[in-house]
Amino acid sequence: VLCAPWGALKPVVDEVEFKATGTVKASDSTVLPTREKRRTSPKPFNITAPKPRLIPEPEAISREVKALPVPAHLHNTSLADVEEQKKKRLEEEKQRVAAKYGEEHVPKLASRRDGAEGEELARKVEAERMAECTFKPRVGKYVPPTEDAVVRQNVAAVLRE
């Protein structure tokens, strides 16, 4: 390729030089003017305008108030009568519950004791528990060791001394 005459290679070399550097030098090493680069011009995006959503028309709420006639039995009863009926129902319910849970329905247990025995048993159990908690070991006579303690010497112990 290098054997070809320079005149045939000149356009190829100039094109490669132009692509690499963006300019072409003349044979007398002056920079030749290059053509103006096209600049990117901003264009707005081609976005369609959003269509407004259809919202259903709100339902009309009637504000008309319809009052029903007052029941006739309300005029016939008084507050004292109502209180009396309430007390009567309460007494009937108390009697019904007392009949359901009377003394004859309480189970008779053979292990049932009076309160004094229960307290005495509770004290005994508590005393046994506390006996387990108190620990007083016998302290024997002090006996000094018969052998000297063996201490292994390492580098740190030797450097400390």
Short mmCIF file of C-alpha atoms in Angstrom, two decimals:
data_model
loop_
_atom_site.label_atom_id
_atom_site.label_comp_id
_atom_site.label_asym_id
_atom_site.label_seq_id
_atom_site.Cartn_x
_atom_site.Cartn_y
_atom_site.Cartn_z
CA VAL A 1 0.00 0.00 0.00
CA LEU A 2 2.85 2.36 0.73
CA CYS A 3 4.36 1.69 -2.69
CA ALA A 4 1.48 3.48 -4.39
CA PRO A 5 2.18 7.04 -5.51
CA TRP A 6 1.44 9.72 -2.95
CA GLY A 7 -1.05 11.46 -5.20
CA ALA A 8 -3.35 8.41 -5.12
CA LEU A 9 -3.17 8.10 -1.31
CA LYS A 10 -3.59 11.82 -0.53
CA PRO A 11 -7.44 11.84 -0.56
CA VAL A 12 -7.63 8.76 1.65
CA VAL A 13 -5.09 10.17 4.15
CA ASP A 14 -6.91 13.52 4.23
CA GLU A 15 -10.24 11.80 4.86
CA VAL A 16 -8.83 9.71 7.74
CA GLU A 17 -7.13 12.80 9.21
CA PHE A 18 -10.36 14.78 8.96
CA LYS A 19 -12.33 12.01 10.70
CA ALA A 20 -9.73 11.71 13.45
CA THR A 21 -9.01 15.38 14.21
CA GLY A 22 -11.82 17.27 12.53
CA THR A 23 -9.35 19.42 10.52
CA VAL A 24 -7.11 18.89 7.52
CA LYS A 25 -3.58 20.39 7.26
CA ALA A 26 -2.30 21.59 3.97
CA SER A 27 1.09 20.54 2.65
CA ASP A 28 2.64 23.77 4.02
CA SER A 29 1.27 22.79 7.50
CA THR A 30 -1.44 25.46 7.60
CA VAL A 31 -4.84 24.43 8.81
CA LEU A 32 -7.45 24.57 6.13
CA PRO A 33 -10.84 25.95 7.11
CA THR A 34 -13.40 23.27 7.76
CA ARG A 35 -17.02 23.47 7.07
CA GLU A 36 -19.36 24.60 9.85
CA LYS A 37 -20.77 21.72 11.91
CA ARG A 38 -24.50 21.41 12.04
CA ARG A 39 -25.75 22.04 15.52
CA THR A 40 -28.70 20.14 16.96
CA SER A 41 -31.75 22.33 17.04
CA PRO A 42 -34.31 21.56 19.73
CA LYS A 43 -37.79 20.63 18.54
CA PRO A 44 -40.84 20.20 20.73
CA PHE A 45 -42.11 16.66 21.22
CA ASN A 46 -45.06 15.61 19.13
CA ILE A 47 -47.29 14.76 22.07
CA THR A 48 -51.04 14.68 21.66
CA ALA A 49 -53.09 16.69 24.11
CA PRO A 50 -54.72 14.47 26.76
CA LYS A 51 -58.45 14.03 26.47
CA PRO A 52 -60.35 15.03 29.61
CA ARG A 53 -62.01 12.10 31.36
CA LEU A 54 -65.74 11.99 31.49
CA ILE A 55 -66.96 12.30 35.06
CA PRO A 56 -70.51 11.16 35.70
CA GLU A 57 -72.82 13.90 36.77
CA PRO A 58 -73.50 13.79 40.51
CA GLU A 59 -76.86 12.54 41.64
CA ALA A 60 -79.14 15.09 43.17
CA ILE A 61 -79.81 14.43 46.84
CA SER A 62 -83.27 15.38 47.95
CA ARG A 63 -83.25 17.47 51.07
CA GLU A 64 -86.92 16.99 51.75
CA VAL A 65 -87.65 15.78 55.28
CA LYS A 66 -90.62 13.46 55.68
CA ALA A 67 -91.87 13.23 59.23
CA LEU A 68 -94.01 10.27 60.20
CA PRO A 69 -96.95 10.81 62.52
CA VAL A 70 -96.33 10.18 66.22
CA PRO A 71 -97.62 6.74 67.32
CA ALA A 72 -100.80 6.98 69.37
CA HIS A 73 -99.61 4.69 72.20
CA LEU A 74 -96.94 7.25 73.17
CA HIS A 75 -99.66 9.63 74.37
CA ASN A 76 -101.23 6.90 76.52
CA THR A 77 -98.08 5.94 78.50
CA SER A 78 -96.42 8.14 81.09
CA LEU A 79 -92.86 8.14 82.39
CA ALA A 80 -93.97 6.70 85.72
CA ASP A 81 -95.60 3.72 83.96
CA VAL A 82 -92.44 3.06 81.97
CA GLU A 83 -90.27 3.17 85.14
CA GLU A 84 -92.67 0.80 86.90
CA GLN A 85 -92.53 -1.71 84.02
CA LYS A 86 -88.74 -1.48 84.04
CA LYS A 87 -88.55 -2.26 87.79
CA LYS A 88 -90.97 -5.17 87.38
CA ARG A 89 -88.85 -6.69 84.56
CA LEU A 90 -85.70 -6.27 86.67
CA GLU A 91 -87.27 -8.09 89.65
CA GLU A 92 -88.50 -10.92 87.42
CA GLU A 93 -85.02 -11.33 85.93
CA LYS A 94 -83.44 -11.38 89.42
CA GLN A 95 -85.87 -14.11 90.52
CA ARG A 96 -85.22 -16.16 87.39
CA VAL A 97 -81.42 -15.98 87.88
CA ALA A 98 -81.72 -16.81 91.61
CA ALA A 99 -83.80 -19.88 90.74
CA LYS A 100 -81.28 -20.97 88.15
CA TYR A 101 -78.22 -20.52 90.41
CA GLY A 102 -79.67 -21.37 93.82
CA GLU A 103 -77.90 -23.01 96.79
CA GLU A 104 -79.09 -26.47 95.75
CA HIS A 105 -77.06 -26.20 92.55
CA VAL A 106 -73.74 -25.52 94.32
CA PRO A 107 -71.59 -28.68 94.21
CA LYS A 108 -70.82 -30.32 97.56
CA LEU A 109 -67.12 -31.19 97.60
CA ALA A 110 -65.58 -33.53 100.15
CA SER A 111 -62.31 -31.59 100.09
CA ARG A 112 -64.01 -28.31 100.98
CA ARG A 113 -62.73 -26.96 104.32
CA ASP A 114 -63.36 -23.89 106.33
CA GLY A 115 -61.05 -20.83 106.02
CA ALA A 116 -58.86 -21.59 109.09
CA GLU A 117 -57.57 -24.88 107.70
CA GLY A 118 -56.83 -23.27 104.34
CA GLU A 119 -54.77 -20.52 105.97
CA GLU A 120 -52.86 -23.08 108.04
CA LEU A 121 -52.06 -25.15 104.94
CA ALA A 122 -50.94 -22.02 103.10
CA ARG A 123 -48.56 -21.16 105.96
CA LYS A 124 -47.10 -24.70 105.95
CA VAL A 125 -46.50 -24.64 102.19
CA GLU A 126 -44.91 -21.19 102.42
CA ALA A 127 -42.63 -22.35 105.26
CA GLU A 128 -41.46 -25.34 103.17
CA ARG A 129 -40.73 -23.08 100.22
CA MET A 130 -38.74 -20.66 102.37
CA ALA A 131 -36.77 -23.57 103.91
CA GLU A 132 -35.54 -24.43 100.40
CA CYS A 133 -34.51 -20.83 99.79
CA THR A 134 -32.33 -20.41 102.88
CA PHE A 135 -28.88 -21.89 102.28
CA LYS A 136 -26.37 -21.87 105.12
CA PRO A 137 -23.46 -24.17 104.32
CA ARG A 138 -21.07 -25.29 107.03
CA VAL A 139 -17.74 -23.58 106.75
CA GLY A 140 -14.85 -25.97 107.40
CA LYS A 141 -11.36 -25.21 108.66
CA TYR A 142 -9.01 -23.44 106.28
CA VAL A 143 -6.30 -25.72 104.91
CA PRO A 144 -3.47 -23.94 103.06
CA PRO A 145 -2.31 -25.51 99.80
CA THR A 146 0.56 -28.00 100.05
CA GLU A 147 2.18 -27.32 96.66
CA ASP A 148 3.38 -24.06 95.15
CA ALA A 149 1.38 -22.85 92.21
CA VAL A 150 3.00 -23.41 88.82
CA VAL A 151 2.96 -20.27 86.68
CA ARG A 152 3.97 -20.59 83.06
CA GLN A 153 6.14 -17.75 81.87
CA ASN A 154 5.53 -16.34 78.43
CA VAL A 155 7.22 -13.45 76.61
CA ALA A 156 4.78 -10.84 77.90
CA ALA A 157 5.21 -11.94 81.55
CA VAL A 158 8.99 -11.89 81.23
CA LEU A 159 8.97 -8.42 79.66
CA ARG A 160 6.70 -7.11 82.45
CA GLU A 161 9.14 -8.18 85.14
#
